[in-house]
mmCIF file of C-alpha atoms and ligand atoms in Angstrom:
data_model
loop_
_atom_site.group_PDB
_atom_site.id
_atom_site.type_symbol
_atom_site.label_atom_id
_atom_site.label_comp_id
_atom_site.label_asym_id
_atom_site.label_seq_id
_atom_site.Cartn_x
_atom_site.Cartn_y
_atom_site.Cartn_z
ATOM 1 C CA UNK A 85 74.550 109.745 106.448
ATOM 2 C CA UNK A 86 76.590 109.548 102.956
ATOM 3 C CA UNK A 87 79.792 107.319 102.928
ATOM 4 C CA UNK A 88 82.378 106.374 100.775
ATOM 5 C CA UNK A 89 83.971 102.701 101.141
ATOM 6 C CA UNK A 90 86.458 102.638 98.897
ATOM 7 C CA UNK A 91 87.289 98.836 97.414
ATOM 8 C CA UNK A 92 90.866 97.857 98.283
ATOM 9 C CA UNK A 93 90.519 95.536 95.576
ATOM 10 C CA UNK A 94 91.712 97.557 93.071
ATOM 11 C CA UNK A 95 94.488 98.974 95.091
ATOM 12 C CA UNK A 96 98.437 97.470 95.421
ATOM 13 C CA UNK A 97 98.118 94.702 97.474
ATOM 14 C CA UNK A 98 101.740 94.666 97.447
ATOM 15 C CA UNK A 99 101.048 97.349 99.866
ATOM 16 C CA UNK A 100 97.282 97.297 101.638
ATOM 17 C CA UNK A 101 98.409 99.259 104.627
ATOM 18 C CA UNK A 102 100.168 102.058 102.997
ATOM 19 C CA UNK A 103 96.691 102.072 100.633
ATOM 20 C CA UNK A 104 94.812 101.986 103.712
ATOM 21 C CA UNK A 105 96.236 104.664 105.580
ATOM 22 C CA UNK A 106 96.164 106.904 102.293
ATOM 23 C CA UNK A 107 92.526 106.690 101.716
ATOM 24 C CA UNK A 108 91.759 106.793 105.830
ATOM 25 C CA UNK A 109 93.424 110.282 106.119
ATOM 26 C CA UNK A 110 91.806 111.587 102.985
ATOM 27 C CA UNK A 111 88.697 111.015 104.831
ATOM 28 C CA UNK A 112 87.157 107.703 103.868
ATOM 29 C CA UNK A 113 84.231 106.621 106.052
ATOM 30 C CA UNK A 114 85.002 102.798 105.874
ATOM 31 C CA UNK A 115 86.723 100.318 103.819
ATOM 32 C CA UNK A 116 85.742 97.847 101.554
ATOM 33 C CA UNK A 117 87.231 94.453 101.823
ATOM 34 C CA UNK A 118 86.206 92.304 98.667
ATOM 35 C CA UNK A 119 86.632 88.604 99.511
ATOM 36 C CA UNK A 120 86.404 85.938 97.101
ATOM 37 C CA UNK A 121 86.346 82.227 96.515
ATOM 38 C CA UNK A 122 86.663 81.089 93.364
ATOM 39 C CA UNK A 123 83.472 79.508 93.523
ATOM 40 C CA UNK A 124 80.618 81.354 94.264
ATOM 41 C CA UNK A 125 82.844 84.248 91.790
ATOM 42 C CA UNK A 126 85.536 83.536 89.259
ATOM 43 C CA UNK A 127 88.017 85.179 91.472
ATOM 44 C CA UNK A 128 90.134 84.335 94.421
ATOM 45 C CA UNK A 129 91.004 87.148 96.911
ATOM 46 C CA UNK A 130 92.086 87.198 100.270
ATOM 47 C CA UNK A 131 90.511 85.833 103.764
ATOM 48 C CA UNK A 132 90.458 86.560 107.621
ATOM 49 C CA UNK A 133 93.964 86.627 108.224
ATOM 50 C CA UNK A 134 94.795 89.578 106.027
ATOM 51 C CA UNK A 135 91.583 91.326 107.579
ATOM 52 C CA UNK A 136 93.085 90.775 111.153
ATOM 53 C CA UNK A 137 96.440 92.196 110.145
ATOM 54 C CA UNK A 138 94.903 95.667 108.199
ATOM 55 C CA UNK A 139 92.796 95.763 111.410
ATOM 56 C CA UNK A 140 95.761 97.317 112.746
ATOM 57 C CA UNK A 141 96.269 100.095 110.063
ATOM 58 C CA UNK A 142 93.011 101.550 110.508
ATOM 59 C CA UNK A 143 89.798 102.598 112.776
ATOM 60 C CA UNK A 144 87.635 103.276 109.843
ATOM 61 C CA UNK A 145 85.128 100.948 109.143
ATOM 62 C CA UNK A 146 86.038 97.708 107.792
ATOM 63 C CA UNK A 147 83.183 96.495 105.442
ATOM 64 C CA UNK A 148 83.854 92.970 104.633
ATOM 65 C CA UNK A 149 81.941 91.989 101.401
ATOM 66 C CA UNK A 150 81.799 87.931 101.086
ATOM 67 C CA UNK A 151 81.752 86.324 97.850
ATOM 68 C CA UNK A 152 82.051 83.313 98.855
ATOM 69 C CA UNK A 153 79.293 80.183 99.240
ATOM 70 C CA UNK A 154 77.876 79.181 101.917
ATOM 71 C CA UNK A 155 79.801 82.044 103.758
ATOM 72 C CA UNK A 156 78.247 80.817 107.387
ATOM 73 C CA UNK A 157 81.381 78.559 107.888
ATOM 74 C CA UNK A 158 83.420 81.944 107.681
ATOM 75 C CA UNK A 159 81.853 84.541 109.521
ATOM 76 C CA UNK A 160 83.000 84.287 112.786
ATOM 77 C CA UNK A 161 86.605 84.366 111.836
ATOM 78 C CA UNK A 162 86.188 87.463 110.131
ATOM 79 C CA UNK A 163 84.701 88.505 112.949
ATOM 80 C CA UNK A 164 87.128 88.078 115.270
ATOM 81 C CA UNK A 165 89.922 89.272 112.576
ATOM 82 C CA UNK A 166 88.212 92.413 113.521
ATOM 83 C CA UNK A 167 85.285 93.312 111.000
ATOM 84 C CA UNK A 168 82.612 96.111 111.785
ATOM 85 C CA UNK A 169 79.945 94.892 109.270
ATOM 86 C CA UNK A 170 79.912 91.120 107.473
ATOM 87 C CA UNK A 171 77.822 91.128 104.035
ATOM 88 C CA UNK A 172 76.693 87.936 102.551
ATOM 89 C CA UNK A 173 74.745 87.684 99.488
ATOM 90 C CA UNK A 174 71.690 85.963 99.401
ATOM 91 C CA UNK A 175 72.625 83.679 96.309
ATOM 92 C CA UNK A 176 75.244 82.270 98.524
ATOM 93 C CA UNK A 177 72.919 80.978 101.549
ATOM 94 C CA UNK A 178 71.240 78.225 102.156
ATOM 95 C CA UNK A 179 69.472 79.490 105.341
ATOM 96 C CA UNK A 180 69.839 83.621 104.958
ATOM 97 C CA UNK A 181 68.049 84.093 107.840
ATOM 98 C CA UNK A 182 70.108 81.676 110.254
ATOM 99 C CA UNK A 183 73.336 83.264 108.839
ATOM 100 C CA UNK A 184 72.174 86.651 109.328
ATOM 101 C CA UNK A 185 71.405 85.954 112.762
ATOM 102 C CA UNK A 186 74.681 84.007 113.602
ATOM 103 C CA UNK A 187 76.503 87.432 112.530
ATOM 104 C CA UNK A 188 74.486 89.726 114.659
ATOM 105 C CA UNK A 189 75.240 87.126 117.244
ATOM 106 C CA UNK A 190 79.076 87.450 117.109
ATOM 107 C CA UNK A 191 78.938 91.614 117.948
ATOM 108 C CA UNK A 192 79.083 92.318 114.063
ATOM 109 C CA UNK A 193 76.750 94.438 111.884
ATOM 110 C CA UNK A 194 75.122 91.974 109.522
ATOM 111 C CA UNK A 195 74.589 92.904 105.481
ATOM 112 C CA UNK A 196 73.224 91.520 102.644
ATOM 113 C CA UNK A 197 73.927 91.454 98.885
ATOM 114 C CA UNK A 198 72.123 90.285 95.841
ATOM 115 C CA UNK A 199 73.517 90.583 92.665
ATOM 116 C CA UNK A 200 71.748 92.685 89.306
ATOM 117 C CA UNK A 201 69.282 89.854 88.457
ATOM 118 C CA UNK A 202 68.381 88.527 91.890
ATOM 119 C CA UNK A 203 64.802 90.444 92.526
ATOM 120 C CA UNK A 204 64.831 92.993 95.635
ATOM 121 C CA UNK A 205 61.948 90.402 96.691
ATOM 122 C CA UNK A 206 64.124 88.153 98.470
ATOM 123 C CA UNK A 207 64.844 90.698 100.864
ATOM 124 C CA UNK A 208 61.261 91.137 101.536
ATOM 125 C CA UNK A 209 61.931 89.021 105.378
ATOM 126 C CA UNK A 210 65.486 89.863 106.340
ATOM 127 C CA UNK A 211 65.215 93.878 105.621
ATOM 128 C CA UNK A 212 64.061 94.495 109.412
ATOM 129 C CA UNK A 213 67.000 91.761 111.053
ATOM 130 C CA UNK A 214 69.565 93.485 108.595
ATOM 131 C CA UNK A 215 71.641 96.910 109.127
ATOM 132 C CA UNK A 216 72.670 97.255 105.495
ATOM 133 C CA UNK A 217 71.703 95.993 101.817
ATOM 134 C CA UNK A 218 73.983 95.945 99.271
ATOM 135 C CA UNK A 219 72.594 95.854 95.861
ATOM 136 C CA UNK A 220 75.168 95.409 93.382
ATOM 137 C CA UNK A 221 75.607 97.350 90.735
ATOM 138 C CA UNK A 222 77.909 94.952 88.414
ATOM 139 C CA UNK A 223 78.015 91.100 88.127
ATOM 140 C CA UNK A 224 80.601 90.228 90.875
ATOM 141 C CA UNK A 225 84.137 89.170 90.759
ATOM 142 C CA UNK A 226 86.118 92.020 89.290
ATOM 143 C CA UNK A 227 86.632 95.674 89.639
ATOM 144 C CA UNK A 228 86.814 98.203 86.622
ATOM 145 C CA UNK A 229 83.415 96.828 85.406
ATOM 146 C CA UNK A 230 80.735 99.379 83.887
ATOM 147 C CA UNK A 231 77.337 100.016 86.316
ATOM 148 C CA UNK A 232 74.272 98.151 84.918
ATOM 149 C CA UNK A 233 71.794 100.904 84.896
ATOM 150 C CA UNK A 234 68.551 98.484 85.725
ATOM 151 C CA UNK A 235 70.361 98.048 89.230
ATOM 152 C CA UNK A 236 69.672 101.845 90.419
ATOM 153 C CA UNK A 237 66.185 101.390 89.731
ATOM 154 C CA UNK A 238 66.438 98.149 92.522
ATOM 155 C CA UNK A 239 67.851 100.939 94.568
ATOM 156 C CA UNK A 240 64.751 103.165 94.340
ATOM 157 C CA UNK A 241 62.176 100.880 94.745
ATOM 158 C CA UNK A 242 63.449 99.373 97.677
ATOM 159 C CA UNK A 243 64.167 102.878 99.232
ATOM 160 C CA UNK A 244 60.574 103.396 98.341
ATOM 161 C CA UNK A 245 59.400 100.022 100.291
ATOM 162 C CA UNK A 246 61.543 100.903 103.013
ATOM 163 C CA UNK A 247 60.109 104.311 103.791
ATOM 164 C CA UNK A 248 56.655 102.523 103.378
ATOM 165 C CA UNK A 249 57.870 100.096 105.723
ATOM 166 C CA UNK A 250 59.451 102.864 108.168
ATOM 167 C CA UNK A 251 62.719 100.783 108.242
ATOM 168 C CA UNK A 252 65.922 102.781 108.493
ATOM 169 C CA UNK A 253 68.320 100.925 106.480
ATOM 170 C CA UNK A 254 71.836 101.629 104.872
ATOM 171 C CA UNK A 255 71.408 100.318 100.881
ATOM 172 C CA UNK A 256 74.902 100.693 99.647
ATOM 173 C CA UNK A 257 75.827 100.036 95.822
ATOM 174 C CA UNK A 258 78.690 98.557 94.830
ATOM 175 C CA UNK A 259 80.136 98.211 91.110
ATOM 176 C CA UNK A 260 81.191 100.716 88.626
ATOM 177 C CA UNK A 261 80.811 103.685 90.253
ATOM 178 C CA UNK A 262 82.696 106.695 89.451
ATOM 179 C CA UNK A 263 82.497 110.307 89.526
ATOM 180 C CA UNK A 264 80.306 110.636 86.393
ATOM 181 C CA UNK A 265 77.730 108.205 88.214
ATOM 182 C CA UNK A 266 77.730 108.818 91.890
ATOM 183 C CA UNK A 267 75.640 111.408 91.800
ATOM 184 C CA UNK A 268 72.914 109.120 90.513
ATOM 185 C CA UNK A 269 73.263 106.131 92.862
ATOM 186 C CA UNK A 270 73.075 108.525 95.812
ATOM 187 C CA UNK A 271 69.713 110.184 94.102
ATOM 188 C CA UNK A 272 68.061 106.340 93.638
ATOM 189 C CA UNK A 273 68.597 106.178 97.577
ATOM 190 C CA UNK A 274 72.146 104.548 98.024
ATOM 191 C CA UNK A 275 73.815 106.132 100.796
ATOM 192 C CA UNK A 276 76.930 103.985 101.368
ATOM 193 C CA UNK A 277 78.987 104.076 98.025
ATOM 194 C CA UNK A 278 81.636 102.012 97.508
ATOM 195 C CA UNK A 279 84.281 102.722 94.479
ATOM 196 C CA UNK A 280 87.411 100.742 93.611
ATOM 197 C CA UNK A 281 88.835 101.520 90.676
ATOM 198 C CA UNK A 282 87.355 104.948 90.072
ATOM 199 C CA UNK A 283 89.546 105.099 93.439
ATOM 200 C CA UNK A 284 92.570 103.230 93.152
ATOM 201 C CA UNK A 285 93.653 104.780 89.372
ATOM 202 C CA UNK A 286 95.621 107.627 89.799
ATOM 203 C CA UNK A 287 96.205 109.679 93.198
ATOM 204 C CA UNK A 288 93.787 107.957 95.506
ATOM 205 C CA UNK A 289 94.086 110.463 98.129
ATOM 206 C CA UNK A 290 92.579 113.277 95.824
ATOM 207 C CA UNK A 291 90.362 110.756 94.468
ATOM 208 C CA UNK A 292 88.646 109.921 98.105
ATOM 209 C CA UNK A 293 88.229 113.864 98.417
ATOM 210 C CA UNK A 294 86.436 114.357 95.043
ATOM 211 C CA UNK A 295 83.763 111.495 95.927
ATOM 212 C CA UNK A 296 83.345 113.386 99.379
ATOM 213 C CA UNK A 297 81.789 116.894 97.581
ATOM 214 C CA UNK A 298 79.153 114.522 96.690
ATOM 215 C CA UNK A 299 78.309 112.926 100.175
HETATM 216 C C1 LIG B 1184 83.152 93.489 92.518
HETATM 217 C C2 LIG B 1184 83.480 93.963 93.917
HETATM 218 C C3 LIG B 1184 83.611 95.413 94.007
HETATM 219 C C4 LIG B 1184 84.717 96.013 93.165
HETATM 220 C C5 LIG B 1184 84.210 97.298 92.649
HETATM 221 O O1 LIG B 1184 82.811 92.166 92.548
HETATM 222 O O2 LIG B 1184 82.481 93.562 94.844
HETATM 223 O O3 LIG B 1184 83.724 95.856 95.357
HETATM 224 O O4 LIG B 1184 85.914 96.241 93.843
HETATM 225 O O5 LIG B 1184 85.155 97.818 91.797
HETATM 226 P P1 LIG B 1184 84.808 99.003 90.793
HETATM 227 O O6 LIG B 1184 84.450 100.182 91.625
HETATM 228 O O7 LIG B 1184 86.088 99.171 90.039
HETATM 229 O O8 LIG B 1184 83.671 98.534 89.923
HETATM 230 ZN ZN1 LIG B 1185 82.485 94.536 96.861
#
């Protein structure tokens, strides 16, 4: 199935519920939670506590994206702050396959990201622990970057290697993506699309509906 998980990062966090609830009743499938440290990206965002209390503003899917290093010593409080799937990117993880295990462990789907240049290759063991990739689509750490076009073509050939592999996988793409583009990520193979400021600028209500004629 197609869904939208739009990036609260480039909405008001002034006022995350309000956002929230906006782009929950226009129909968005999850929600993207961007969280960084300042170290593993340039940027500091938010952490657990601020996922436990938009827990309460929502039943949609909250899709907690970790930018953070060695995100291991994190992921069962954002577990218990209430998160439905934990991502952690591979350049971040000293023992990927222990962390991805200690998430599935805590009653949380387990994800992984790898930024433009990191080779689909170091997915190669994980892909069959895993319930989504996340191949990103910009170098991480802001929104309102433009898509690197090399990192669609990630998205097709591992599609390709996971039909091969008969492994039913969610790849979602994250970075860049707007209404010009979408339709292109989803034909590589992405199926989980997440948009922040292509949300988030203007009405985000009416945005949420225009990305769901393409789902
Ligand atoms: C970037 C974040 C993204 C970001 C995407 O590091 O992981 O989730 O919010 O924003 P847009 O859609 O504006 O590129
Ligand atoms: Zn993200």
């Amino acid at each position: 199935m197609n869904c939208l998980s739009p990036s609260i990062l480039s909405a008001d966090y002034g006022k995350l519920a309000e956002e929230i609830e906006r782009i929950d009743e226009a129909g968005a499938q999850y929600i993207h939670i961007d969280v960084m440290d300042g170290m593993f990206v340039p940027n500091i965002t938010l952490g657990a506590p601020v996922v436990k209390s938009l827990r309460k503003y929502t039943d949609r899917i909250l899709d907690v994206h970790l930018m953070i290093e060695e995100p291991d010593r994190y992921v069962e409080d954002f577990a218990k702050a209430g998160a439905d799937i934990i991502t952690v990117h591979a350049e971040a993880c000293r023992h990927l396959d222990r962390t991805v295990a200690h998430i599935k462990e805590l009653g949380t789907m387990a994800g992984v990201a790898i930024n433009p240049a990191t080779p689909i290759e170091v997915l190669r063991h994980v892909i069959d622990q895993v319930d989504m990739v996340l191949i990103m689509t910009v170098n991480p750490g802001y929104g309102g970057q433009k898509l690197i076009p090399y990192t669609l073509e990630k998205v097709t050939e591992l599609r390709r290697i996971l039909g091969e592999r008969g492994i039913k996988l969610d790849i979602e793409v994250d970075g860049g993506i707007t209404l010009d583009n979408v339709d292109q990520a989803l034909i590589a193979g992405a199926n989980i699309i997440v948009a922040g400021s292509a949300v988030f600028s203007g009405d985000a209500a009416a945005n949420v509906e225009a990305f769901l004629t393409h789902m």
